[in-house]
Each structure stands twice: as C-alpha cells, then as structure tokens.
C-alpha cells in the first residue's frame, strides 16, 4: 500500500471525508498518515465548498487502534529514537490542530479507538460513538504513558474515572465514553454509514437530530463510589491498597490489573494526570506529554512491554523495576524535565500546518 492509499480522501457536497485505510493493522497511524491528514486539513480549510470534515476508519473493526507501536519499539531498541520523536512531534501538532480547526470535525468512533486513534478523534467538535465502540488509552500495559492529549482528556473526566482508565488502560463503551467526556453523541452502528453520507447534504445539527439516539447503559457510573475514593489517593501504592481493601469485586480486579502494569509507567502516568489538571490548555498538556514520551523512549519497559504484548505475545512482561516501591521519585521527576531546544513548544504558538 502506498502512503497515499493509507488515508483515503474525497469530498462530496458539503463534506470532506478522511478515511484511515490500514484495516489489516486496525488503521494504526504511521508518520506518513499523520502528514497526509494534515495536508488534507490544509486544503479543506481553504476550500469554501467544504463545511464539515468527517474522520472515519476503513474496515469493520475500528477507527484506529493507535500508533505504529512496532516501529516505535524498533526505533527505541536501536537506541536512536529520532524517528519516534519526529513522529510524535507531528502527531501531537496534528492533535492540537484538530482541536482548533476552523471548520467542524466529526469523528466516527466506531469499533476500536485506542491511543493515537483517540488523538485524531476525541479532540474534535463532534465525537460519535456506537454500540460497537471500545475506547481506551492502554499505554501502561506496554510500559508507556497516555499521550496524544489523553492525559488532558482523562484529567478532566468526572471525579477519578479518568485516573482509573489511564492507570488500568481499560476500554469503555459508548455510555461510559459519553460520561467521561470522550464522546458527544451515540448512534446505532447500523445507521453510521447513513449518517456519514447525510453530512454531504445536511447541516451538521440537522443530521445529528435525525440520527442521534440515547446510549445504552454503561458501567462506570455505578462504580463511582469506590473509583473516586480509591483513586483520589496520593500515590499508586496507596491506590492499590485502597482498591484491595474496598470490598468490591471491581476494585479488586482493578488492583490486580494495576499490579500487572509497568510500575514506572503507572507512577509517571499518575504524575502526568495530576500535572495536567493544573495546566490550562491542551497545548500545554501536549508539550508535557512530549517530554514524557521522549524520556520514556529510553526506558527498558517500553521495549519490553511491546515485546510481550505485540511481538512475542507471551503477555508476560518483565518490568524493570518490577515493584512499585522500587521506582524512585527521581525517576518519575526525570520524565518532566524540560527538553530545552528540543521542546515541542505548542503552548507558545497556536498549531498550524506541519
């Protein structure tokens, strides 16, 4: 597949349609795709015929399963990291650009939407989920930290549900995505193609009134009691302790999940979320995430986590260190040190074309 085929572009009536087109890879993003999306946004921004931009994914499995983690693994293992840093620089700039885009963007968050898929959808103006949606930021399971503005979104979810999702990496369905502020509207999946096509000839609010429906019940709202109480703790160790003592099956399962994740990634993620709450804009949070990602690139846990989950698939990562209490505070703080001339710098300038 050529780079041009990895993102399909066409316009019809009032709409520009952007389709991620790597269905065999669950539409995982690579650098060429990021550049092509950005180029399309530039063209359509200045095209008076295009009133709405629609972002979707090819195939039936999902919008996008994330970034091309295998390439990042290979880059990190080789010890250079230049390709990954360049990819993140452009990807995060694209995330910010989508959030500030001059025309309404509609994200069709059907099926699997994870990691980088959240970055190209959940910062948009209208985020549509379906009965098939499974949305997650699963980075701690591969020794990484939520990025693409994920810590911005999850730090602003009600109570501590965002902390729960960021640390466990659990996926949520439509109703819980709406609860967390990751989505705006629910559509039955069978009506999604008709809704997308309607945007070519209808005003966006009119199309939403015609197709949007009440979402089926979710799960998180019923667990807010123990989630808010346990995840309000100041350290990951205390969160795990509270979960284990909460007397709830869901809390016990969450504790077991946390103990399977990278201890370093968990501690950096909690710090990133708490810092993100105090930052005012998406751009500031993306700047912070870039620092964290570039530092994590040199961590043994990222290479090991991708090996265990994606490459060898033995699901048995050997984290270093392997225990929460063995992760020094200095190691967590190191992820937030300024990068100097290598900073992303989005907070100093509004995002434009790459």
GROMACS .gro file of C-alpha atoms in nm:
model
  354
    1UNK     CA    1   0.000   0.000   0.000
    2UNK     CA    2   0.134   0.342  -0.092
    3UNK     CA    3   0.138   0.631   0.153
    4UNK     CA    4  -0.141   0.795  -0.046
    5UNK     CA    5  -0.361   0.487  -0.005
    6UNK     CA    6  -0.316   0.474   0.373
    7UNK     CA    7  -0.554   0.770   0.412
    8UNK     CA    8  -0.836   0.799   0.160
    9UNK     CA    9  -0.967   1.146   0.082
   10UNK     CA   10  -1.272   1.264  -0.105
   11UNK     CA   11  -1.526   1.542  -0.098
   12UNK     CA   12  -1.896   1.523  -0.160
   13UNK     CA   13  -2.136   1.810  -0.128
   14UNK     CA   14  -2.064   2.000   0.193
   15UNK     CA   15  -1.828   1.740   0.344
   16UNK     CA   16  -1.467   1.633   0.321
   17UNK     CA   17  -1.420   1.265   0.408
   18UNK     CA   18  -1.096   1.140   0.557
   19UNK     CA   19  -1.071   0.762   0.600
   20UNK     CA   20  -0.782   0.587   0.774
   21UNK     CA   21  -0.712   0.294   0.545
   22UNK     CA   22  -0.492   0.028   0.700
   23UNK     CA   23  -0.768  -0.216   0.804
   24UNK     CA   24  -0.534  -0.513   0.842
   25UNK     CA   25  -0.340  -0.309   1.101
   26UNK     CA   26  -0.662  -0.177   1.257
   27UNK     CA   27  -0.582   0.154   1.087
   28UNK     CA   28  -0.281   0.216   1.312
   29UNK     CA   29  -0.122   0.555   1.247
   30UNK     CA   30   0.222   0.597   1.097
   31UNK     CA   31   0.411   0.916   1.015
   32UNK     CA   32   0.302   0.926   0.652
   33UNK     CA   33  -0.063   0.908   0.758
   34UNK     CA   34  -0.019   1.195   1.001
   35UNK     CA   35   0.131   1.410   0.725
   36UNK     CA   36  -0.145   1.319   0.479
   37UNK     CA   37  -0.419   1.405   0.728
   38UNK     CA   38  -0.254   1.739   0.795
   39UNK     CA   39  -0.223   1.814   0.423
   40UNK     CA   40  -0.592   1.738   0.372
   41UNK     CA   41  -0.689   1.969   0.658
   42UNK     CA   42  -0.486   2.247   0.499
   43UNK     CA   43  -0.658   2.205   0.163
   44UNK     CA   44  -1.007   2.181   0.309
   45UNK     CA   45  -0.955   2.470   0.547
   46UNK     CA   46  -0.930   2.699   0.243
   47UNK     CA   47  -1.198   2.528   0.034
   48UNK     CA   48  -1.528   2.716   0.072
   49UNK     CA   49  -1.720   2.413  -0.057
   50UNK     CA   50  -1.616   2.204   0.244
   51UNK     CA   51  -1.823   2.288   0.553
   52UNK     CA   52  -1.752   1.977   0.763
   53UNK     CA   53  -1.465   1.729   0.788
   54UNK     CA   54  -1.557   1.366   0.865
   55UNK     CA   55  -1.294   1.129   1.009
   56UNK     CA   56  -1.354   0.755   0.990
   57UNK     CA   57  -1.176   0.423   0.956
   58UNK     CA   58  -1.178   0.158   0.683
   59UNK     CA   59  -1.300  -0.192   0.758
   60UNK     CA   60  -1.537  -0.312   1.027
   61UNK     CA   61  -1.309  -0.344   1.331
   62UNK     CA   62  -1.250   0.015   1.434
   63UNK     CA   63  -1.147   0.371   1.366
   64UNK     CA   64  -0.785   0.330   1.478
   65UNK     CA   65  -0.602   0.104   1.722
   66UNK     CA   66  -0.329   0.360   1.795
   67UNK     CA   67   0.014   0.448   1.668
   68UNK     CA   68   0.251   0.213   1.493
   69UNK     CA   69   0.392   0.069   1.817
   70UNK     CA   70   0.612  -0.188   1.646
   71UNK     CA   71   0.802   0.088   1.465
   72UNK     CA   72   0.847   0.279   1.790
   73UNK     CA   73   0.972  -0.041   1.957
   74UNK     CA   74   1.227  -0.096   1.680
   75UNK     CA   75   1.340   0.266   1.699
   76UNK     CA   76   1.378   0.253   2.077
   77UNK     CA   77   1.559  -0.079   2.065
   78UNK     CA   78   1.805   0.058   1.810
   79UNK     CA   79   1.884   0.335   2.057
   80UNK     CA   80   1.836   0.632   1.827
   81UNK     CA   81   1.478   0.742   1.876
   82UNK     CA   82   1.491   1.019   1.618
   83UNK     CA   83   1.214   0.871   1.405
   84UNK     CA   84   0.980   0.831   1.704
   85UNK     CA   85   1.043   1.182   1.829
   86UNK     CA   86   0.974   1.322   1.482
   87UNK     CA   87   0.654   1.117   1.458
   88UNK     CA   88   0.529   1.235   1.797
   89UNK     CA   89   0.618   1.595   1.717
   90UNK     CA   90   0.396   1.590   1.409
   91UNK     CA   91   0.128   1.370   1.565
   92UNK     CA   92   0.083   1.595   1.869
   93UNK     CA   93   0.078   1.904   1.650
   94UNK     CA   94  -0.197   1.737   1.447
   95UNK     CA   95  -0.394   1.658   1.765
   96UNK     CA   96  -0.380   2.025   1.863
   97UNK     CA   97  -0.470   2.136   1.514
   98UNK     CA   98  -0.781   1.918   1.508
   99UNK     CA   99  -0.890   2.073   1.839
  100UNK     CA  100  -0.855   2.426   1.697
  101UNK     CA  101  -0.959   2.356   1.340
  102UNK     CA  102  -1.155   2.633   1.172
  103UNK     CA  103  -1.432   2.402   1.049
  104UNK     CA  104  -1.635   2.143   1.241
  105UNK     CA  105  -1.481   1.797   1.253
  106UNK     CA  106  -1.693   1.486   1.302
  107UNK     CA  107  -1.520   1.173   1.433
  108UNK     CA  108  -1.691   0.838   1.372
  109UNK     CA  109  -1.557   0.649   1.676
  110UNK     CA  110  -1.695   0.311   1.578
  111UNK     CA  111  -1.528  -0.010   1.696
  112UNK     CA  112  -1.178   0.004   1.845
  113UNK     CA  113  -1.046   0.353   1.918
  114UNK     CA  114  -0.725   0.347   2.118
  115UNK     CA  115  -0.416   0.560   2.177
  116UNK     CA  116  -0.342   0.758   1.862
  117UNK     CA  117  -0.697   0.689   1.745
  118UNK     CA  118  -0.822   0.888   2.042
  119UNK     CA  119  -0.585   1.167   1.941
  120UNK     CA  120  -0.735   1.212   1.594
  121UNK     CA  121  -1.095   1.183   1.712
  122UNK     CA  122  -1.162   1.287   2.072
  123UNK     CA  123  -1.028   1.642   2.027
  124UNK     CA  124  -1.279   1.709   1.750
  125UNK     CA  125  -1.601   1.907   1.763
  126UNK     CA  126  -1.848   1.618   1.728
  127UNK     CA  127  -1.747   1.273   1.852
  128UNK     CA  128  -1.988   0.995   1.766
  129UNK     CA  129  -1.982   0.654   1.936
  130UNK     CA  130  -2.180   0.340   1.859
  131UNK     CA  131  -2.279   0.013   2.023
  132UNK     CA  132  -1.951  -0.132   1.891
  133UNK     CA  133  -1.722   0.138   2.031
  134UNK     CA  134  -1.435   0.033   2.259
  135UNK     CA  135  -1.227   0.334   2.359
  136UNK     CA  136  -0.907   0.316   2.563
  137UNK     CA  137  -0.570   0.463   2.645
  138UNK     CA  138  -0.390   0.132   2.716
  139UNK     CA  139  -0.033   0.261   2.732
  140UNK     CA  140   0.063   0.146   3.083
  141UNK     CA  141   0.029  -0.212   2.961
  142UNK     CA  142   0.321  -0.161   2.721
  143UNK     CA  143   0.540   0.038   2.961
  144UNK     CA  144   0.435   0.374   2.816
  145UNK     CA  145   0.226   0.671   2.930
  146UNK     CA  146  -0.101   0.807   2.780
  147UNK     CA  147  -0.023   1.072   2.518
  148UNK     CA  148  -0.192   1.241   2.216
  149UNK     CA  149  -0.371   1.466   2.465
  150UNK     CA  150  -0.504   1.164   2.655
  151UNK     CA  151  -0.389   1.299   2.989
  152UNK     CA  152  -0.570   1.625   2.909
  153UNK     CA  153  -0.897   1.445   2.836
  154UNK     CA  154  -0.881   1.195   3.122
  155UNK     CA  155  -0.770   1.452   3.380
  156UNK     CA  156  -1.094   1.639   3.308
  157UNK     CA  157  -1.328   1.341   3.335
  158UNK     CA  158  -1.570   1.344   3.631
  159UNK     CA  159  -1.423   1.253   3.967
  160UNK     CA  160  -1.145   0.998   3.935
  161UNK     CA  161  -1.282   0.790   3.647
  162UNK     CA  162  -1.012   0.932   3.420
  163UNK     CA  163  -0.743   0.822   3.664
  164UNK     CA  164  -0.894   0.474   3.671
  165UNK     CA  165  -0.894   0.448   3.292
  166UNK     CA  166  -0.546   0.595   3.249
  167UNK     CA  167  -0.383   0.364   3.502
  168UNK     CA  168  -0.564   0.040   3.416
  169UNK     CA  169  -0.589   0.105   3.042
  170UNK     CA  170  -0.941  -0.041   3.049
  171UNK     CA  171  -1.160   0.009   2.743
  172UNK     CA  172  -1.505   0.167   2.773
  173UNK     CA  173  -1.817   0.150   2.562
  174UNK     CA  174  -2.040   0.426   2.432
  175UNK     CA  175  -2.221   0.531   2.751
  176UNK     CA  176  -1.900   0.546   2.955
  177UNK     CA  177  -1.722   0.739   2.681
  178UNK     CA  178  -2.005   0.993   2.700
  179UNK     CA  179  -1.977   1.004   3.080
  180UNK     CA  180  -1.602   1.067   3.061
  181UNK     CA  181  -1.628   1.343   2.803
  182UNK     CA  182  -1.455   1.139   2.533
  183UNK     CA  183  -1.763   1.150   2.307
  184UNK     CA  184  -2.075   1.359   2.249
  185UNK     CA  185  -2.338   1.153   2.066
  186UNK     CA  186  -2.450   0.793   2.028
  187UNK     CA  187  -2.566   0.634   1.704
  188UNK     CA  188  -2.660   0.271   1.641
  189UNK     CA  189  -2.376   0.127   1.434
  190UNK     CA  190  -2.605   0.024   1.151
  191UNK     CA  191  -2.701   0.389   1.097
  192UNK     CA  192  -2.345   0.522   1.091
  193UNK     CA  193  -2.295   0.498   0.711
  194UNK     CA  194  -2.624   0.677   0.651
  195UNK     CA  195  -2.528   0.950   0.898
  196UNK     CA  196  -2.189   0.998   0.735
  197UNK     CA  197  -2.345   1.023   0.390
  198UNK     CA  198  -2.610   1.269   0.516
  199UNK     CA  199  -2.339   1.517   0.613
  200UNK     CA  200  -2.274   1.578   0.243
  201UNK     CA  201  -2.610   1.746   0.206
  202UNK     CA  202  -2.726   1.844   0.554
  203UNK     CA  203  -2.626   2.094   0.816
  204UNK     CA  204  -2.443   1.915   1.097
  205UNK     CA  205  -2.702   1.997   1.370
  206UNK     CA  206  -2.983   1.872   1.145
  207UNK     CA  207  -2.803   1.543   1.078
  208UNK     CA  208  -2.742   1.490   1.449
  209UNK     CA  209  -3.109   1.549   1.531
  210UNK     CA  210  -3.208   1.290   1.270
  211UNK     CA  211  -2.968   1.015   1.369
  212UNK     CA  212  -2.855   1.053   1.731
  213UNK     CA  213  -3.016   0.823   1.987
  214UNK     CA  214  -2.997   0.755   2.362
  215UNK     CA  215  -2.697   0.541   2.452
  216UNK     CA  216  -2.748   0.203   2.620
  217UNK     CA  217  -2.644   0.176   2.983
  218UNK     CA  218  -2.281   0.193   3.089
  219UNK     CA  219  -2.081   0.055   3.380
  220UNK     CA  220  -1.869   0.330   3.534
  221UNK     CA  221  -2.146   0.537   3.690
  222UNK     CA  222  -2.242   0.253   3.923
  223UNK     CA  223  -1.881   0.223   4.043
  224UNK     CA  224  -1.813   0.591   4.103
  225UNK     CA  225  -1.816   0.538   4.481
  226UNK     CA  226  -1.510   0.315   4.504
  227UNK     CA  227  -1.342   0.466   4.196
  228UNK     CA  228  -1.350   0.821   4.335
  229UNK     CA  229  -1.249   0.714   4.684
  230UNK     CA  230  -0.963   0.485   4.582
  231UNK     CA  231  -0.806   0.684   4.301
  232UNK     CA  232  -0.802   1.007   4.499
  233UNK     CA  233  -0.501   0.867   4.688
  234UNK     CA  234  -0.171   1.045   4.651
  235UNK     CA  235   0.040   0.752   4.532
  236UNK     CA  236  -0.009   0.446   4.315
  237UNK     CA  237   0.081   0.225   4.613
  238UNK     CA  238  -0.198   0.379   4.818
  239UNK     CA  239  -0.442   0.349   4.527
  240UNK     CA  240  -0.369  -0.023   4.504
  241UNK     CA  241  -0.406  -0.061   4.881
  242UNK     CA  242  -0.743   0.118   4.881
  243UNK     CA  243  -0.865  -0.091   4.588
  244UNK     CA  244  -0.772  -0.414   4.763
  245UNK     CA  245  -0.950  -0.305   5.083
  246UNK     CA  246  -1.260  -0.156   4.916
  247UNK     CA  247  -1.464  -0.475   4.943
  248UNK     CA  248  -1.581  -0.453   4.582
  249UNK     CA  249  -1.511  -0.713   4.314
  250UNK     CA  250  -1.449  -0.446   4.053
  251UNK     CA  251  -1.200  -0.273   4.279
  252UNK     CA  252  -1.019  -0.599   4.346
  253UNK     CA  253  -0.994  -0.665   3.972
  254UNK     CA  254  -0.863  -0.311   3.914
  255UNK     CA  255  -0.592  -0.366   4.176
  256UNK     CA  256  -0.484  -0.687   4.003
  257UNK     CA  257  -0.472  -0.505   3.671
  258UNK     CA  258  -0.253  -0.229   3.814
  259UNK     CA  259  -0.013  -0.482   3.959
  260UNK     CA  260   0.032  -0.627   3.609
  261UNK     CA  261   0.123  -0.291   3.454
  262UNK     CA  262   0.464  -0.126   3.435
  263UNK     CA  263   0.534   0.022   3.781
  264UNK     CA  264   0.732   0.310   3.630
  265UNK     CA  265   0.462   0.384   3.372
  266UNK     CA  266   0.195   0.383   3.644
  267UNK     CA  267   0.380   0.633   3.858
  268UNK     CA  268   0.463   0.863   3.567
  269UNK     CA  269   0.103   0.841   3.444
  270UNK     CA  270  -0.040   0.944   3.781
  271UNK     CA  271   0.202   1.236   3.799
  272UNK     CA  272   0.118   1.337   3.442
  273UNK     CA  273  -0.257   1.335   3.514
  274UNK     CA  274  -0.222   1.541   3.830
  275UNK     CA  275   0.002   1.792   3.650
  276UNK     CA  276  -0.237   1.803   3.353
  277UNK     CA  277  -0.522   1.910   3.581
  278UNK     CA  278  -0.325   2.219   3.673
  279UNK     CA  279  -0.241   2.308   3.312
  280UNK     CA  280  -0.481   2.536   3.131
  281UNK     CA  281  -0.476   2.426   2.768
  282UNK     CA  282  -0.445   2.119   2.551
  283UNK     CA  283  -0.129   2.267   2.402
  284UNK     CA  284   0.037   2.289   2.742
  285UNK     CA  285  -0.052   1.927   2.816
  286UNK     CA  286   0.077   1.809   2.477
  287UNK     CA  287   0.404   1.989   2.547
  288UNK     CA  288   0.426   1.797   2.874
  289UNK     CA  289   0.336   1.468   2.707
  290UNK     CA  290   0.611   1.519   2.451
  291UNK     CA  291   0.868   1.550   2.729
  292UNK     CA  292   0.733   1.237   2.895
  293UNK     CA  293   0.720   1.036   2.571
  294UNK     CA  294   1.073   1.129   2.468
  295UNK     CA  295   1.203   1.024   2.809
  296UNK     CA  296   1.000   0.701   2.813
  297UNK     CA  297   1.151   0.614   2.476
  298UNK     CA  298   1.474   0.533   2.659
  299UNK     CA  299   1.303   0.323   2.924
  300UNK     CA  300   1.355  -0.055   2.919
  301UNK     CA  301   0.986  -0.100   2.998
  302UNK     CA  302   0.867   0.036   2.663
  303UNK     CA  303   1.076  -0.210   2.462
  304UNK     CA  304   0.985  -0.495   2.697
  305UNK     CA  305   0.615  -0.410   2.705
  306UNK     CA  306   0.581  -0.400   2.327
  307UNK     CA  307   0.779  -0.723   2.301
  308UNK     CA  308   0.547  -0.901   2.543
  309UNK     CA  309   0.219  -0.764   2.408
  310UNK     CA  310   0.278  -0.712   2.035
  311UNK     CA  311   0.583  -0.902   1.913
  312UNK     CA  312   0.625  -1.226   2.108
  313UNK     CA  313   0.272  -1.202   2.253
  314UNK     CA  314   0.365  -1.402   2.560
  315UNK     CA  315   0.178  -1.145   2.775
  316UNK     CA  316   0.450  -1.179   3.038
  317UNK     CA  317   0.648  -0.854   3.051
  318UNK     CA  318   0.947  -0.838   3.284
  319UNK     CA  319   0.930  -0.483   3.415
  320UNK     CA  320   1.236  -0.304   3.548
  321UNK     CA  321   1.193  -0.231   3.832
  322UNK     CA  322   0.920  -0.489   3.891
  323UNK     CA  323   0.769  -0.339   4.208
  324UNK     CA  324   0.604  -0.003   4.267
  325UNK     CA  325   0.805   0.063   4.583
  326UNK     CA  326   1.128   0.027   4.387
  327UNK     CA  327   1.054   0.315   4.146
  328UNK     CA  328   1.239   0.617   4.287
  329UNK     CA  329   1.074   0.959   4.287
  330UNK     CA  330   1.373   1.095   4.095
  331UNK     CA  331   1.295   0.858   3.808
  332UNK     CA  332   0.939   0.989   3.788
  333UNK     CA  333   1.054   1.351   3.803
  334UNK     CA  334   1.305   1.289   3.525
  335UNK     CA  335   1.021   1.243   3.276
  336UNK     CA  336   0.907   1.602   3.328
  337UNK     CA  337   1.240   1.778   3.284
  338UNK     CA  338   1.236   2.041   3.008
  339UNK     CA  339   1.394   1.934   2.681
  340UNK     CA  340   1.543   2.275   2.607
  341UNK     CA  341   1.579   2.339   2.233
  342UNK     CA  342   1.402   2.008   2.163
  343UNK     CA  343   1.076   2.114   2.331
  344UNK     CA  344   0.754   2.074   2.133
  345UNK     CA  345   0.657   2.435   2.206
  346UNK     CA  346   0.288   2.420   2.119
  347UNK     CA  347   0.187   2.645   2.408
  348UNK     CA  348   0.396   2.926   2.259
  349UNK     CA  349   0.230   2.912   1.918
  350UNK     CA  350  -0.110   2.800   1.801
  351UNK     CA  351  -0.095   2.486   1.585
  352UNK     CA  352  -0.074   2.533   1.211
  353UNK     CA  353   0.016   2.304   0.926
  354UNK     CA  354   0.308   2.069   0.991
   0.00000   0.00000   0.00000
